[in-house]
Amino acid sequence: MRLRVPSFAKINWMLEVLGARPDGYHEVRTVLQTIDLTDVLDVERTEGEIEVLCAHPDVPGGEANLVFRAAHLLRRAKGVKAGARIRIEKRIPVAAGLGGGSSNAAVALLTLARLWEVALEVGEQLELGCALGSDVPFFLLGGTALGIGRGDEVYPLPEVRADLLVLANPGFPISTAWAYRQLTKRGIVGNISVCSRVWYRAVREGEPPPLSEIVVGNAFEGIVRERHPELARGLDRMRELGAVVVGLSGSGPTIFGVFESEDPAIRAEVAFATLGWWRARTQTVSRRQYWERLSAALSDEASRP
Ligand code: ATP
């Protein structure tokens, strides 16, 4: 039995770091969004061990791969004897603030539960997801969501719809651990009041905030702008090219711009291509679309030989 399942990327509409926690993690407040940029997990049930294969040079094999850890965790939790061969087709840039590894882990849990024929209640999904990483639970929800705690406690928000989203990144990775260390060195000053104001109204009215107000800051932007002036120029350039709002996803280096019409979005894509940056024109994926596409792939008889 074999399934091919999409694994979506995310961006952060906002990300505040509120302080260090006794457990060594940071307390964050973030608004996450699934977007239409995917890796593909090709998962085959075997009677052997767990194998994870990925041709991307920056994605580790074996135990360091989050997919491998997800598979082992599920196998142990459910006492499964079967194995799996998992091929990851990487299209989401790695260590880019787009959550690729976490998304892969969440999708691996769902796909393997299916192929190994084990029931995985929502509560169990969340528990395994939290054990794998802070962003994994979000990918078990999708759409627009608030993440608090380590970012692993997720709640649905009114869905933001942006049909013209341009992503760009200069091609070097930024380690999230490095970014947190820089924040700690400088003393973290979280300011959530803007976010609260924007989203309080949205939640009360059941409508997302207007796109022009959707980006309300990213705690990492200052340090990233300082350390990587080309990213600061990229953010400014995206705005000059006509984006209504621009933002940094996670701890970067991926930046995004929301556009209201197609021509400037195309021009922005071309401008970043000319700079030699990785870029993509994409759109948001709502919770409903997320689950429709995942469910279709998970129950796709056609992909079962
Ligand atoms: P984070 O904020 O968790 O660092 P990110 O979105 O910036 O996430 P990822 O693409 O998830 O970055 O990669 C983070 C690190 O995880 C990389 O250094 C990579 O080597 C490692 N990694 C482990 N498994 C995977 C995977 N399946 N896909 C991508 N990266 C993986």
PDB file of N, CA and C and ligand atoms in Angstrom, residues 58-60 64-67 88 90 93-102 104 176, ligand 1:
ATOM      1  N   ASP A  58      20.286  19.504   2.317  1.00  0.00           N
ATOM      2  CA  ASP A  58      20.214  20.062   3.679  1.00  0.00           C
ATOM      3  C   ASP A  58      19.213  19.342   4.583  1.00  0.00           C
ATOM      4  N   VAL A  59      18.612  18.297   4.055  1.00  0.00           N
ATOM      5  CA  VAL A  59      17.646  17.562   4.885  1.00  0.00           C
ATOM      6  C   VAL A  59      18.317  16.280   5.379  1.00  0.00           C
ATOM      7  N   PRO A  60      18.426  16.124   6.691  1.00  0.00           N
ATOM      8  CA  PRO A  60      19.142  14.963   7.218  1.00  0.00           C
ATOM      9  C   PRO A  60      18.346  13.674   7.019  1.00  0.00           C
ATOM     10  N   ALA A  64      17.670  12.100  12.630  1.00  0.00           N
ATOM     11  CA  ALA A  64      17.589  13.565  12.684  1.00  0.00           C
ATOM     12  C   ALA A  64      16.411  14.091  11.871  1.00  0.00           C
ATOM     13  N   ASN A  65      15.859  13.242  11.007  1.00  0.00           N
ATOM     14  CA  ASN A  65      14.729  13.714  10.211  1.00  0.00           C
ATOM     15  C   ASN A  65      13.449  13.625  11.028  1.00  0.00           C
ATOM     16  N   LEU A  66      12.703  14.717  11.038  1.00  0.00           N
ATOM     17  CA  LEU A  66      11.471  14.769  11.838  1.00  0.00           C
ATOM     18  C   LEU A  66      10.450  13.710  11.414  1.00  0.00           C
ATOM     19  N   VAL A  67      10.486  13.344  10.138  1.00  0.00           N
ATOM     20  CA  VAL A  67       9.563  12.323   9.640  1.00  0.00           C
ATOM     21  C   VAL A  67       9.905  10.965  10.249  1.00  0.00           C
ATOM     22  N   ILE A  88      10.675  11.892   0.698  1.00  0.00           N
ATOM     23  CA  ILE A  88      10.230  13.283   0.819  1.00  0.00           C
ATOM     24  C   ILE A  88      10.674  14.033  -0.431  1.00  0.00           C
ATOM     25  N   LYS A  90      11.165  17.442  -1.694  1.00  0.00           N
ATOM     26  CA  LYS A  90      11.261  18.788  -1.076  1.00  0.00           C
ATOM     27  C   LYS A  90      11.051  19.898  -2.083  1.00  0.00           C
ATOM     28  N   PRO A  93      11.488  25.527   0.786  1.00  0.00           N
ATOM     29  CA  PRO A  93      12.875  25.804   1.195  1.00  0.00           C
ATOM     30  C   PRO A  93      13.114  25.376   2.656  1.00  0.00           C
ATOM     31  N   VAL A  94      14.314  24.869   2.912  1.00  0.00           N
ATOM     32  CA  VAL A  94      14.649  24.296   4.224  1.00  0.00           C
ATOM     33  C   VAL A  94      15.224  25.374   5.155  1.00  0.00           C
ATOM     34  N   ALA A  95      14.875  25.272   6.436  1.00  0.00           N
ATOM     35  CA  ALA A  95      15.325  26.250   7.443  1.00  0.00           C
ATOM     36  C   ALA A  95      15.053  27.677   6.964  1.00  0.00           C
ATOM     37  N   ALA A  96      13.842  27.877   6.484  1.00  0.00           N
ATOM     38  CA  ALA A  96      13.490  29.144   5.842  1.00  0.00           C
ATOM     39  C   ALA A  96      12.335  29.847   6.539  1.00  0.00           C
ATOM     40  N   GLY A  97      11.873  29.293   7.677  1.00  0.00           N
ATOM     41  CA  GLY A  97      10.741  29.907   8.385  1.00  0.00           C
ATOM     42  C   GLY A  97       9.405  29.492   7.824  1.00  0.00           C
ATOM     43  N   LEU A  98       9.406  28.447   6.974  1.00  0.00           N
ATOM     44  CA  LEU A  98       8.160  28.028   6.329  1.00  0.00           C
ATOM     45  C   LEU A  98       7.601  26.727   6.921  1.00  0.00           C
ATOM     46  N   GLY A  99       8.257  26.209   7.936  1.00  0.00           N
ATOM     47  CA  GLY A  99       7.707  25.077   8.693  1.00  0.00           C
ATOM     48  C   GLY A  99       7.712  23.735   7.978  1.00  0.00           C
ATOM     49  N   GLY A 100       8.565  23.593   6.967  1.00  0.00           N
ATOM     50  CA  GLY A 100       8.552  22.359   6.172  1.00  0.00           C
ATOM     51  C   GLY A 100       8.727  21.078   6.990  1.00  0.00           C
ATOM     52  N   GLY A 101       9.707  21.064   7.859  1.00  0.00           N
ATOM     53  CA  GLY A 101       9.972  19.848   8.654  1.00  0.00           C
ATOM     54  C   GLY A 101       8.788  19.498   9.544  1.00  0.00           C
ATOM     55  N   SER A 102       8.212  20.502  10.190  1.00  0.00           N
ATOM     56  CA  SER A 102       7.064  20.265  11.083  1.00  0.00           C
ATOM     57  C   SER A 102       5.863  19.772  10.294  1.00  0.00           C
ATOM     58  N   ASN A 104       5.959  18.153   7.433  1.00  0.00           N
ATOM     59  CA  ASN A 104       6.254  16.772   7.033  1.00  0.00           C
ATOM     60  C   ASN A 104       5.947  15.802   8.175  1.00  0.00           C
ATOM     61  N   THR A 176      16.748  28.859  13.618  1.00  0.00           N
ATOM     62  CA  THR A 176      15.787  29.408  14.582  1.00  0.00           C
ATOM     63  C   THR A 176      16.453  29.534  15.957  1.00  0.00           C
TER      64      THR A 176
HETATM   65  P1  ATP B   1      12.110  25.716  12.413  1.00  0.00           P
HETATM   66  O1  ATP B   1      11.522  27.027  12.771  1.00  0.00           O
HETATM   67  O2  ATP B   1      11.508  24.547  13.135  1.00  0.00           O
HETATM   68  O3  ATP B   1      13.610  25.697  12.350  1.00  0.00           O
HETATM   69  P2  ATP B   1      11.901  26.071   9.566  1.00  0.00           P
HETATM   70  O4  ATP B   1      10.611  26.171   8.859  1.00  0.00           O
HETATM   71  O5  ATP B   1      12.713  27.306   9.630  1.00  0.00           O
HETATM   72  O6  ATP B   1      11.576  25.450  10.947  1.00  0.00           O
HETATM   73  P3  ATP B   1      12.586  23.478   8.433  1.00  0.00           P
HETATM   74  O7  ATP B   1      12.587  23.493   6.949  1.00  0.00           O
HETATM   75  O8  ATP B   1      11.493  22.805   9.120  1.00  0.00           O
HETATM   76  O9  ATP B   1      12.785  24.984   8.918  1.00  0.00           O
HETATM   77  O10 ATP B   1      14.009  22.901   8.893  1.00  0.00           O
HETATM   78  C1  ATP B   1      14.550  23.089  10.154  1.00  0.00           C
HETATM   79  C2  ATP B   1      15.699  22.103  10.368  1.00  0.00           C
HETATM   80  O11 ATP B   1      15.149  20.799  10.508  1.00  0.00           O
HETATM   81  C3  ATP B   1      16.670  22.040   9.212  1.00  0.00           C
HETATM   82  O12 ATP B   1      17.940  22.391   9.697  1.00  0.00           O
HETATM   83  C4  ATP B   1      16.633  20.614   8.715  1.00  0.00           C
HETATM   84  O13 ATP B   1      17.925  20.089   8.518  1.00  0.00           O
HETATM   85  C5  ATP B   1      15.924  19.833   9.810  1.00  0.00           C
HETATM   86  N1  ATP B   1      14.946  18.807   9.312  1.00  0.00           N
HETATM   87  C6  ATP B   1      14.672  17.627   9.877  1.00  0.00           C
HETATM   88  N2  ATP B   1      13.714  16.965   9.188  1.00  0.00           N
HETATM   89  C7  ATP B   1      13.357  17.744   8.170  1.00  0.00           C
HETATM   90  C8  ATP B   1      12.409  17.607   7.117  1.00  0.00           C
HETATM   91  N3  ATP B   1      11.637  16.510   6.980  1.00  0.00           N
HETATM   92  N4  ATP B   1      12.299  18.624   6.260  1.00  0.00           N
HETATM   93  C9  ATP B   1      13.064  19.740   6.397  1.00  0.00           C
HETATM   94  N5  ATP B   1      13.977  19.906   7.356  1.00  0.00           N
HETATM   95  C10 ATP B   1      14.141  18.927   8.251  1.00  0.00           C
END
